[in-house]
């Protein structure tokens, strides 16, 4: 029996409609989000020029998470996402916790994006009630995602392209200002601004640590390409290409842009809650360009939320297939889109509108939800690495046969785990991030209670057994063999 035979009765099913350009731009769009455009002002004001090293270190560590994820996804093309290989390699509890936590991560991130969109809309149209852009955002996202997955890919392609053009324009304009000797009230635009205002570490070690608190959120979504595995054309070729380009993206879009920003304007001039991208174009006297960048920031937040809606719907769909979510979320529309899961995520995004009215400071609301999101993403990234360790132990022959191995192997996994421990410690050093860190365990307590009820239900056990059987049928007989059949029986 083949996988096609097993799933032939499920009509319709997810289709591989995302081409190489879609996958590449979705990966870039996931890596360049609201955290860079909106959060970098706070990161720079906290860490100074050392923020350059903060972004480089985070990008370096997460590259290995992505490589581990790539090796696992390509070891069995029946994996729809990383919650699938977590359930397969670590046990059904891991699939349940990973899938629902990732869903929660993106709902929280989507709420942050709705808050950011409302904030920037107010800058463009003063006096506009916050609920109007909030509701409009949710409605637009729902319409974009109810069409085919190819339509989502096209939308995200253009969203990501806008962000790339904006950052490239910032770098070009910034270089022109530096080499033309541009002068402002803050002084000349020169690369010496990077070290002439207290050095690279002006706020010493704890200022450097503070940069990690905010910068981690800028990288959430970097794993988004992993949720496209079931709908990517030629995944064995396209997924590695997208993952391998991560270091270049980090150096260009994060490090390059931040070097230019802090060279044109001393880091002491940056403020939390204000986009340094808009400030630089305004400083250059390009008022119209500053307005355009404001619109780019809006599209960036919309892109991030769009990616979140896509990934949450696919994750809940996968959870329903495995018996970890109500079966109603495992149904697809005639356009082969999980519309019930989409409705669920969009309804929850509306809480972002409520949150904006619960407090007077949009910046504080943004900081709270982004910290909770960052902590949950660290959990998801850790599960990916734990799955890799299990993969190396239980299926060494698949690792040996892999054409896309994670560099550094098992020792590098423990290095990244140590880095994640450092990040969690960094979150305890500031009152606002500490509060969010203390609130986050409530989510895992609720998940644990739900799992305790669900894990013994016959329907759940039956669907999980089917899920395992489908995975085993996709394995190469000479690579997996009897070991995989034994795993299914367990």
PDB file of C-alpha atoms in Angstrom, residues 75 394-403 472-485:
ATOM      1  CA  UNK A  75      14.325  12.451   5.613  1.00  0.00           C
ATOM      2  CA  UNK A 394      16.991   6.117  16.395  1.00  0.00           C
ATOM      3  CA  UNK A 395      17.633   6.377  12.635  1.00  0.00           C
ATOM      4  CA  UNK A 396      21.371   6.642  12.056  1.00  0.00           C
ATOM      5  CA  UNK A 397      21.025   5.018   8.630  1.00  0.00           C
ATOM      6  CA  UNK A 398      18.756   7.825   7.421  1.00  0.00           C
ATOM      7  CA  UNK A 399      21.296  10.383   8.654  1.00  0.00           C
ATOM      8  CA  UNK A 400      24.084   8.578   6.810  1.00  0.00           C
ATOM      9  CA  UNK A 401      21.972   8.513   3.629  1.00  0.00           C
ATOM     10  CA  UNK A 402      21.039  12.195   3.918  1.00  0.00           C
ATOM     11  CA  UNK A 403      22.301  14.575   1.244  1.00  0.00           C
ATOM     12  CA  UNK A 472       6.210   4.514   7.584  1.00  0.00           C
ATOM     13  CA  UNK A 473       4.862   3.844   4.081  1.00  0.00           C
ATOM     14  CA  UNK A 474       6.801   6.826   2.762  1.00  0.00           C
ATOM     15  CA  UNK A 475      10.141   5.599   4.104  1.00  0.00           C
ATOM     16  CA  UNK A 476      12.598   3.931   1.751  1.00  0.00           C
ATOM     17  CA  UNK A 477      12.529   0.205   2.604  1.00  0.00           C
ATOM     18  CA  UNK A 478      16.284  -0.183   2.521  1.00  0.00           C
ATOM     19  CA  UNK A 479      16.837   2.876   4.695  1.00  0.00           C
ATOM     20  CA  UNK A 480      14.085   2.520   7.266  1.00  0.00           C
ATOM     21  CA  UNK A 481      13.167  -1.125   7.043  1.00  0.00           C
ATOM     22  CA  UNK A 482      12.022  -3.046  10.005  1.00  0.00           C
ATOM     23  CA  UNK A 483      13.028  -0.314  12.468  1.00  0.00           C
ATOM     24  CA  UNK A 484      10.234   1.955  11.200  1.00  0.00           C
ATOM     25  CA  UNK A 485       7.683  -0.850  11.320  1.00  0.00           C
TER      26      UNK A 485
END
